[in-house]
Amino acid sequence: MTNSKKILAVAVMFTLMNASCSRKISITPQQAATMSRPSVDTLKNFKVIRLPIIKPSDKLLIKARGQFGLHEAGELKDMMARFNPLITDTIIGDVKVKIITPVHINPAYAGKIAIYIHGGGFIMGSPTDRTSMLMANEMGIKTFSIDYSLAPEAKFPVAMNECVTVYRHLVQQYQPQNITCWSISAGCTHMLAMLIKAKQDGLPMINSMALLSPAADISGNGDAVKSNDGRDILGYRNQADKMFAAPFAGNASLTDPLVSPVYATYPSDFPATILATSTRDLFLSNAVRTHWKIRNAGGNAELLVAEGMWHAFQSYPDLPEAAENRKAVQQFLYYKLVQADTAKNTALVKRFIIEVINGQKFELLGEIWAQDMIWHGGSMGDITGLPAYKKMMEASVSGSFSAMHLSIRNIIASGNKVVVYFQNSGKNIGPFMGNKATGKHAAWDGMGIYRISNGKIAEAWFSEDLLSMFQQLGFLKSGN
Amino acid sequence: MTNSKKILAVAVMFTLMNASCSRKISITPQQAATMSRPSVDTLKNFKVIRLPIIKPSDKLLIKARGQFGLHEAGELKDMMARFNPLITDTIIGDVKVKIITPVHINPAYAGKIAIYIHGGGFIMGSPTDRTSMLMANEMGIKTFSIDYSLAPEAKFPVAMNECVTVYRHLVQQYQPQNITCWSISAGCTHMLAMLIKAKQDGLPMINSMALLSPAADISGNGDAVKSNDGRDILGYRNQADKMFAAPFAGNASLTDPLVSPVYATYPSDFPATILATSTRDLFLSNAVRTHWKIRNAGGNAELLVAEGMWHAFQSYPDLPEAAENRKAVQQFLYYKLVQADTAKNTALVKRFIIEVINGQKFELLGEIWAQDMIWHGGSMGDITGLPAYKKMMEASVSGSFSAMHLSIRNIIASGNKVVVYFQNSGKNIGPFMGNKATGKHAAWDGMGIYRISNGKIAEAWFSEDLLSMFQQLGFLKSGN
C-alpha cells in the first residue's frame, strides 16, 4: 500500500467512525431551535470530510468495512443488553439470513414476520445492526435479516438476486399479507429492487414496507443531493458516489431501474409504504420522489420528514426524533398488518360459505372455526364448541335438507366483523324443528355477523327468515 | 418619497412580480433532471434579490400591494375564462367574504362547503386569487373565501379574529363535518391560528384542511429557512422577515402561538390535515414541524413534498407538479369528507331507531328516509316509497304492537351501509300477519342493512326472527 493510499484509508475510516479531523457541520441557533437538544449535540459532534478525488481501491473499501464492523459490534453488544432477543443463523435458498426473535412477540404479529435489509453503502454493514435490533424488538416481530453479499466483491445484481431468493421462499412459507419489511439507506435500494424484481418474476406482493432514508437513486440526480451536500453527515461527491455507488454498480448504469429503483415502474399492488427522511438527508429527494412514484402508480404511501435530522438518524436508539420516527413508522406497519385482516376475514367467511356450507366439506370446519366457538341461531338456539357445531351442521344439512345452498347477496366487513346478507335454499328431506319432512324446496333470506379472532371464526350471530321457510314448507298453520 | 425609498419600492415591486434584475436561482442539470421541463423553465426565469437592509415603510408596502393587485387581477381574468364560477360578495358577522360557486358542484359535496384564506405575506393578496379559483373549481365545492384585513394597517390579531368570526357563523350554519378548508403561505398562518382560537373558544372542529406551503412559523426558526434561503423564490432575510412578518406581528412576539401557530398546542380532534410543501420551499421546515405537531397530538395528518419546487408553486395552473399536488390534496379532502359520512350514516340510523321506532316520532320519517326509499322486509314483504312506508309504520306500531322497542346489540358501518343487529320487543295488541291479537309480550332478534344516499336512508333489508315471535305469541301450531 502506498503512503497516499494509507492516508486515504485513515480518512475513510475516520469518516465512517464520524470522527474525522475535517470541518464541522454548520448549525445556526435558529436551526438548533427546532431540534431536540441531544440531536443538536450529536450533529455538532459530527465532522464531515471531503475525500480526495481518488477512486478508492477494493482493498481499501474492504479495510473500511472491517473498521466499521468493529464499530457495529460494539453497538450490537448494547442492543443485546437492551433487548436480548434470540438470534439464529439460517440459510434460505443459498443465502445467509439472521433470524431475530424478540423476547416479547406482539400478539397482533403472531404468525406474521418482517424482512430486513441492512444499510452500509453496499460495501459494509451488518444484518444485526441497530436498525434491525431496534425495529424488530420495539415492534415485537420475528425478523428475517438478509446477510447479503457486499460490494466491491459482489456487484449488481448479486445482492438483489439473493434478496429475491429469500423473498421467494418467505412468500411461499407465509401468507404474503402477513409479511412486512423495512430497510435503511442502501438497504432500501436492495429492498425496492427486490420487490420490483419479485413482481417481474410473478411473485406476490407483501403487506407493507418502511424505507428509512432510502437511497433510491444513487446516480446523483435530484435537488437535495446538491442542496444537502455538506449539510448532512453523508457527503455526495467521493463518498456516496465513488465509495458506495460505483463499487456496487460495476458496469451497470446508475439509472438502471434495478440499480436506482426510483426509475422503476411500480405496480398498483406494491406494498403499502412509509418513507422516513429528514431535512438534511442527502437522499431527501429520493424519498420524496419514491413517495410520488408509489402514489402515482395507485399505491399507498406516506411520507415523514424529520426536522433538522441527518441521513439514517433513525438508527440512533435514544435521540427523541429517532424514537418518534420509529414509533410513527411502527404504527403505520401495525395498522397495515392489522387492516389487512379485514380482507382476510372476508375471505375466511366466503371460504366457509362456499366450501363448507355449499361444498359440504365439513372436514374444513376445524381450520375455519375456533374450538371454543359460539353460534347464536336465534330460534334455532345457541351452540357452544366446535364438536357440537359440527354435529349440528352434519345433522341439519344431511338430515333435514338436501341441496343446501347459501348465496351471498351482500358482504360487509369492518374491524373484526364480517356481515353477510344471504339467501338460503334447500330441499326439506327430513324432520326440522319438530316438523315432518315435506320433500318441498324452500328459499329464505338471512343475515349473519361473524366475529373473527386469531384467523378463525370465534362467534357468529344469525337472524334468518325462518317464518318464510315455515310458510313455504307448510309448517305453519295460518292464523291463531 | 426619497430617492433611496423609490429605488427600494421598485425593487420590492419587481421582487413581487418575479421579474427583478438581480441574480438567478441556481439549478444544476442533476437537479433539473428530477423536475418537469416547464417547472425547470419557470424556476430558471425567476430572479431573486436580497433587499437592502432597511425596514420598508407602511406606504411602500401598500404601494407594493397595489402593484401585486394589478398582477392578480390579470390572473383572475384567466381563471374566470377557465372556470367562470359565480362569485358573490357577502358579509359574515362584520367580515367581507367572497363566495365562489363553481359551475359544476361535485354531487359528493352537495351541502358541503370550503373555507379559503388567501396568502400574500399578510400585506397583500386577494380572496379570488389563483389558489382559491383552482381549488374551488377543480373540486367543485362552494367556497367561502375570507377577505381579511391586511397588514401593515391591520396588525395581529385583527385578521385572525375576523377569520374566527366567519368560522363561528359557518359552523353554526353547516354541520362542522361538512366543512373543509385550505389556504396557502401566510393564509395558512391565519387558518391555523383561526382553528386554535376557535378551539379555545369552544367552537367545534371542522372536517379537514389542506395547508399549501404553510408559513406556520414566521420567526425565522427552522432548518430550511436557512438552507433554502437563496434557493427559493422567496427569501428570508428582509423579505419574509422585514416585509411580511414584522408589519403583521406588530408588538406581538413572533413565537406567540397565534402568530406562529407551529408553537400552539393542538387538540386531538383537529381537522384531518394534508400539508403540501416542496424541497426548495423556504417554509419546508414549517410544514414538516406542523405535520409532527398534529400527528403527535393524536390528529390525522399527511405530508407531501414536491421535488425541486418552490414556495407556493401549487398556485401555478398548468405546471405538472402543481397539478399533481393539487390533485393529491383534493383526493385527501374528498376522502375525509366522504369518510366522515360513515359516522354520519351511523348517527342517522341510530336517530331513526331511537326517535322514530322507539320514540314514535313518525313526523321525522321524511327527514330520515328518501322519498323513493325501498324497504325489503322478507316475510313481511317489500314496500316502495315513503308514504306507503309511513302508513305501514303507523299501522304496525300503533295497530299491532304497543310499547315497541328496538334495542341495538351491535352496529357496523362500512362505506354507504350501516348494519344493525337488534332485539325487537313489544306487546301484541292487534292483528298481525293474519293472526289475532294475543295481548302477549314478545322479544325477537333481527338484523337490518341500511343503504344511505345523499344523507338519507334510501334502501334497507331486514331479516327478523319472526318465527320466534310467532312461537312466543302462540301464532304457531307446532308440527305439520
XYZ file of C-alpha atoms in Angstrom, chain B residues 20-469:
450
model
C -36.208 41.688 -10.726
C -32.845 42.341 -12.243
C -30.928 40.506 -9.527
C -29.331 37.048 -9.508
C -30.962 33.909 -10.859
C -31.721 30.801 -8.822
C -29.052 28.132 -9.289
C -30.265 24.865 -10.783
C -27.811 22.173 -11.867
C -28.532 19.652 -14.637
C -28.805 16.898 -11.997
C -31.375 18.989 -10.142
C -33.271 19.759 -13.334
C -33.286 16.026 -14.149
C -35.866 15.266 -11.468
C -38.321 18.053 -12.307
C -40.725 18.600 -15.181
C -39.368 20.717 -18.000
C -41.984 23.508 -17.597
C -41.142 23.801 -13.902
C -37.412 23.967 -14.625
C -38.056 26.717 -17.167
C -40.275 28.616 -14.733
C -37.705 28.371 -11.955
C -34.883 29.435 -14.267
C -36.798 32.596 -15.143
C -37.141 33.667 -11.529
C -34.651 36.151 -10.220
C -34.218 36.641 -6.506
C -32.971 39.809 -4.951
C -31.788 40.468 -1.459
C -33.354 43.715 -0.411
C -31.204 46.362 1.215
C -31.476 46.084 4.992
C -33.975 48.853 5.537
C -37.312 48.480 7.243
C -39.861 49.176 4.489
C -42.340 51.945 5.272
C -46.054 51.192 5.501
C -46.577 53.407 2.478
C -44.168 51.323 0.460
C -45.836 48.077 1.487
C -49.229 49.418 0.496
C -47.827 50.511 -2.838
C -46.357 47.051 -3.378
C -49.783 45.616 -2.577
C -51.310 47.752 -5.317
C -48.798 46.501 -7.865
C -49.389 42.915 -6.820
C -53.121 43.505 -7.050
C -52.798 44.520 -10.706
C -50.842 41.317 -11.333
C -53.503 39.221 -9.575
C -56.315 40.947 -11.498
C -54.771 39.563 -14.690
C -54.623 36.112 -13.171
C -58.269 36.322 -12.118
C -59.249 37.150 -15.678
C -57.537 33.942 -16.809
C -59.241 31.955 -14.048
C -62.666 33.325 -14.983
C -62.030 32.376 -18.608
C -61.215 28.839 -17.495
C -63.901 28.219 -14.871
C -66.494 31.026 -14.944
C -67.847 30.398 -11.427
C -70.410 32.614 -9.735
C -68.601 34.997 -7.372
C -70.770 36.839 -4.871
C -69.897 39.331 -2.156
C -71.298 38.857 1.291
C -70.718 39.978 4.869
C -70.494 37.337 7.599
C -70.568 38.898 11.026
C -68.829 42.115 10.033
C -66.301 40.434 7.758
C -66.172 40.617 3.971
C -66.338 37.223 2.271
C -66.343 36.208 -1.389
C -68.455 33.144 -2.142
C -67.186 31.146 -5.110
C -69.817 28.812 -6.537
C -68.390 26.581 -9.289
C -70.430 25.840 -12.403
C -70.329 22.133 -11.565
C -70.771 21.178 -7.922
C -69.452 17.670 -7.263
C -72.503 15.660 -6.054
C -70.370 14.337 -3.180
C -70.062 17.942 -1.973
C -73.778 18.780 -2.040
C -74.466 20.531 1.267
C -70.746 20.765 1.955
C -68.555 23.876 1.839
C -64.956 25.031 1.979
C -63.291 27.967 3.693
C -60.313 29.589 1.983
C -57.787 32.076 3.370
C -55.508 33.630 0.775
C -51.764 34.217 1.008
C -49.660 37.256 0.220
C -47.355 37.686 3.171
C -50.107 39.269 5.340
C -49.765 42.538 3.427
C -51.315 41.730 0.054
C -53.208 39.100 -1.922
C -56.787 38.565 -2.976
C -59.649 36.249 -1.906
C -60.159 35.411 -5.567
C -56.522 34.513 -6.245
C -55.487 31.528 -8.352
C -55.372 29.123 -5.401
C -58.972 29.937 -4.467
C -60.148 29.576 -8.038
C -58.190 26.448 -8.936
C -59.096 24.532 -5.798
C -62.780 25.566 -5.626
C -63.435 24.859 -9.283
C -61.311 21.723 -9.655
C -63.032 20.249 -6.578
C -66.474 21.596 -7.421
C -67.238 22.861 -3.936
C -68.898 26.076 -2.753
C -66.096 28.108 -1.186
C -66.184 30.937 1.343
C -63.030 32.989 0.768
C -62.311 35.399 3.590
C -61.341 38.935 2.568
C -59.481 39.642 5.814
C -57.844 42.941 6.783
C -54.246 43.282 5.656
C -51.094 44.432 7.378
C -49.498 46.851 7.911
C -52.751 48.743 8.639
C -54.311 45.783 10.486
C -51.901 44.034 12.804
C -52.221 40.796 14.735
C -54.806 39.692 15.916
C -57.223 41.596 13.650
C -57.182 39.157 10.704
C -57.312 36.086 12.953
C -60.336 37.446 14.790
C -62.092 38.165 11.509
C -61.448 34.578 10.399
C -62.812 33.250 13.697
C -65.952 35.349 13.208
C -66.567 33.773 9.816
C -65.744 30.314 11.196
C -68.175 30.772 14.091
C -71.013 31.631 11.704
C -70.244 28.802 9.274
C -70.058 26.034 11.902
C -73.489 27.176 13.093
C -74.923 27.270 9.594
C -73.370 23.973 8.344
C -72.571 20.666 10.026
C -68.887 21.038 11.048
C -68.163 17.647 9.428
C -69.444 19.111 6.151
C -66.825 21.876 6.158
C -63.317 21.592 4.740
C -60.757 24.350 4.266
C -57.491 25.218 2.615
C -55.019 28.051 2.490
C -51.629 28.963 1.097
C -48.497 30.548 2.577
C -49.420 33.328 5.040
C -53.075 32.284 4.687
C -52.098 29.064 6.495
C -50.808 31.130 9.419
C -54.212 32.758 9.758
C -56.033 29.465 9.204
C -54.084 27.554 11.841
C -54.489 30.446 14.291
C -58.218 30.605 13.470
C -58.648 26.911 14.324
C -56.562 27.077 17.504
C -58.512 30.152 18.635
C -61.844 28.564 17.659
C -60.949 25.532 19.783
C -60.046 27.805 22.712
C -63.427 29.492 22.271
C -65.219 26.142 22.468
C -66.228 26.008 18.799
C -66.419 22.588 17.090
C -63.625 21.454 14.790
C -64.378 21.069 11.089
C -63.716 18.052 8.863
C -60.427 18.633 7.118
C -57.804 21.084 5.923
C -55.107 21.487 3.294
C -52.099 23.692 4.000
C -50.124 24.668 0.904
C -46.577 25.854 1.675
C -47.672 26.880 5.168
C -45.928 29.786 6.877
C -46.644 28.259 10.271
C -43.566 29.853 11.822
C -42.653 33.414 10.871
C -39.916 33.770 13.490
C -37.162 32.537 11.203
C -36.599 29.400 13.275
C -36.058 26.112 11.468
C -33.604 24.287 9.260
C -34.956 25.161 5.812
C -35.406 28.903 6.426
C -31.612 28.921 6.438
C -30.864 26.149 3.928
C -33.444 27.236 1.338
C -32.737 30.968 1.631
C -31.451 31.822 -1.849
C -32.737 28.567 -3.355
C -36.408 29.539 -3.179
C -38.245 32.325 -4.977
C -38.979 33.770 -1.551
C -36.009 34.951 0.509
C -35.996 35.124 4.264
C -33.856 38.000 5.297
C -35.583 41.321 4.559
C -38.333 39.713 2.518
C -40.134 37.171 4.731
C -38.980 38.875 7.921
C -38.967 42.668 7.431
C -41.532 42.921 4.650
C -44.087 40.335 5.787
C -43.616 39.121 9.369
C -42.778 42.343 11.189
C -45.527 44.544 9.652
C -48.101 41.865 10.576
C -46.962 40.909 14.077
C -46.558 44.460 15.335
C -45.680 44.282 19.009
C -46.577 40.606 19.385
C -43.838 38.028 19.769
C -43.008 36.181 16.553
C -43.177 32.915 18.514
C -46.597 33.700 20.025
C -48.639 30.523 19.341
C -51.255 32.534 17.451
C -48.679 34.491 15.434
C -46.589 31.415 14.556
C -49.069 28.600 15.161
C -46.493 25.813 14.968
C -45.891 26.768 18.618
C -49.539 26.174 19.591
C -50.941 23.172 21.422
C -53.030 21.104 19.022
C -56.210 19.293 20.040
C -56.673 15.621 19.170
C -59.835 16.457 17.215
C -58.020 18.927 14.981
C -59.234 18.673 11.353
C -57.553 15.950 9.301
C -54.773 17.867 7.586
C -52.698 17.453 4.464
C -49.584 19.625 4.268
C -48.025 20.224 0.861
C -44.550 21.684 0.667
C -41.519 21.313 -1.596
C -37.780 20.762 -1.323
C -36.921 24.410 -2.129
C -39.736 25.903 -0.036
C -38.360 28.449 2.418
C -41.050 27.098 4.757
C -40.307 23.381 4.253
C -39.413 23.063 7.933
C -42.677 24.763 8.920
C -44.719 22.159 7.063
C -42.603 19.323 8.449
C -42.864 20.590 12.017
C -46.623 21.244 11.810
C -47.074 17.715 10.421
C -45.395 16.254 13.510
C -47.243 18.630 15.809
C -50.673 17.462 14.589
C -49.640 13.776 14.475
C -48.215 13.849 17.980
C -51.411 15.405 19.334
C -53.234 12.317 18.076
C -54.562 14.020 14.970
C -54.559 12.820 11.400
C -52.005 14.479 9.121
C -50.270 13.670 5.865
C -47.288 15.322 4.234
C -46.476 15.882 0.566
C -43.129 17.256 -0.580
C -42.703 18.216 -4.221
C -39.257 17.629 -5.695
C -37.361 20.756 -6.651
C -40.389 23.069 -6.409
C -40.564 26.459 -4.724
C -42.739 28.273 -2.232
C -46.443 28.360 -3.172
C -45.827 26.577 -6.506
C -49.268 24.994 -6.060
C -50.904 28.144 -7.446
C -49.493 27.584 -10.952
C -52.404 26.299 -13.022
C -50.516 24.189 -15.543
C -47.161 23.097 -14.123
C -47.278 19.275 -13.881
C -46.020 19.199 -10.281
C -48.579 21.814 -9.237
C -51.456 19.957 -10.880
C -50.244 16.656 -9.365
C -50.066 18.209 -5.912
C -53.490 19.829 -6.105
C -54.953 16.513 -7.245
C -53.380 14.677 -4.297
C -54.607 17.348 -1.889
C -58.106 17.229 -3.374
C -58.193 13.421 -3.094
C -57.277 13.697 0.576
C -60.047 16.223 1.265
C -62.548 14.168 -0.740
C -61.699 11.033 1.190
C -62.018 12.822 4.536
C -65.327 14.466 3.637
C -66.756 11.176 2.365
C -65.241 9.074 5.155
C -66.952 11.350 7.642
C -70.190 10.168 6.028
C -69.734 6.741 7.624
C -70.014 8.295 11.084
C -72.919 10.440 9.922
C -74.661 7.394 8.414
C -74.382 5.557 11.721
C -75.799 8.579 13.545
C -78.695 8.769 11.062
C -79.653 5.111 11.563
C -79.336 5.439 15.344
C -81.567 8.509 15.227
C -84.158 6.567 13.211
C -84.186 3.723 15.718
C -84.199 5.871 18.842
C -86.504 8.701 17.767
C -88.804 7.107 15.206
C -89.066 3.425 16.149
C -88.697 3.784 19.891
C -89.842 7.411 20.211
C -92.672 7.058 17.638
C -91.930 10.466 16.104
C -93.255 9.479 12.691
C -93.114 13.114 11.603
C -89.312 12.674 11.322
C -89.594 9.952 8.660
C -89.272 12.483 5.823
C -86.011 13.834 7.270
C -84.511 10.378 7.612
C -85.779 8.348 4.646
C -85.651 9.266 0.971
C -88.982 9.797 -0.810
C -88.313 6.890 -3.198
C -86.994 4.567 -0.494
C -87.341 0.779 -0.741
C -87.863 -1.451 2.280
C -87.236 -5.207 1.983
C -88.915 -6.983 4.893
C -88.501 -10.629 3.949
C -91.674 -12.433 5.148
C -93.157 -9.027 5.841
C -92.961 -8.091 2.162
C -91.431 -5.137 0.331
C -92.513 -1.506 0.473
C -91.661 1.197 -2.049
C -91.990 4.915 -1.391
C -92.121 6.897 1.810
C -95.940 7.362 2.015
C -96.522 3.589 1.916
C -93.769 3.021 4.437
C -95.137 5.652 6.805
C -98.579 4.058 6.615
C -97.113 0.626 7.402
C -95.091 2.001 10.331
C -98.127 3.694 11.857
C -100.380 0.677 11.342
C -97.806 -1.806 12.607
C -96.651 0.112 15.623
C -99.927 1.574 16.767
C -102.149 -1.191 15.431
C -100.356 -4.470 16.047
C -97.926 -3.792 18.863
C -97.684 -1.340 21.713
C -94.557 -0.440 23.700
C -92.467 -1.378 20.666
C -88.819 -1.098 21.441
C -85.761 -1.870 19.361
C -82.514 -2.207 21.256
C -79.248 -2.165 19.342
C -76.980 -5.135 20.027
C -74.323 -4.205 17.514
C -73.893 -1.605 14.775
C -71.356 -1.942 11.956
C -70.766 0.722 9.303
C -68.739 0.484 6.134
C -68.927 2.635 3.014
C -72.530 3.708 2.417
C -74.036 0.884 4.502
C -74.919 0.533 8.155
C -75.684 -2.902 9.615
C -77.702 -3.161 12.813
C -78.134 -6.303 14.877
C -81.062 -5.645 17.170
C -83.625 -7.060 19.530
C -87.204 -6.088 18.840
C -89.876 -6.286 21.520
C -93.461 -5.232 22.046
C -96.945 -6.174 23.245
C -99.204 -7.673 20.594
C -102.421 -5.619 20.831
C -103.826 -6.012 17.338
C -103.897 -8.421 14.378
C -100.537 -9.195 12.762
C -99.869 -11.106 9.554
C -103.246 -12.835 9.647
C -103.162 -13.628 13.340
C -105.494 -12.285 16.004
C -104.247 -10.145 18.894
C -102.970 -12.076 21.887
C -102.158 -9.329 24.389
C -98.849 -11.149 24.926
C -95.378 -9.665 25.007
C -92.662 -10.951 22.659
C -88.996 -10.260 22.002
C -87.105 -11.415 18.927
C -83.803 -10.712 17.220
C -83.261 -9.266 13.802
C -80.710 -7.697 11.542
C -81.029 -4.815 9.124
C -78.826 -3.351 6.454
C -79.418 0.319 5.634
C -78.065 1.944 2.486
C -77.601 5.708 2.795
C -77.564 8.071 -0.155
C -77.403 11.884 -0.023
C -77.791 11.909 3.747
C -80.983 9.828 3.821
C -81.810 6.143 4.070
C -82.528 5.030 0.508
C -82.951 1.282 0.911
C -82.992 -1.266 3.698
C -83.087 -5.040 4.032
C -84.309 -6.884 7.105
C -84.132 -10.387 8.377
C -86.015 -10.833 11.637
C -86.549 -13.957 13.650
C -90.317 -13.736 13.254
C -90.567 -17.472 13.823
C -89.511 -16.834 17.393
C -92.103 -14.089 17.730
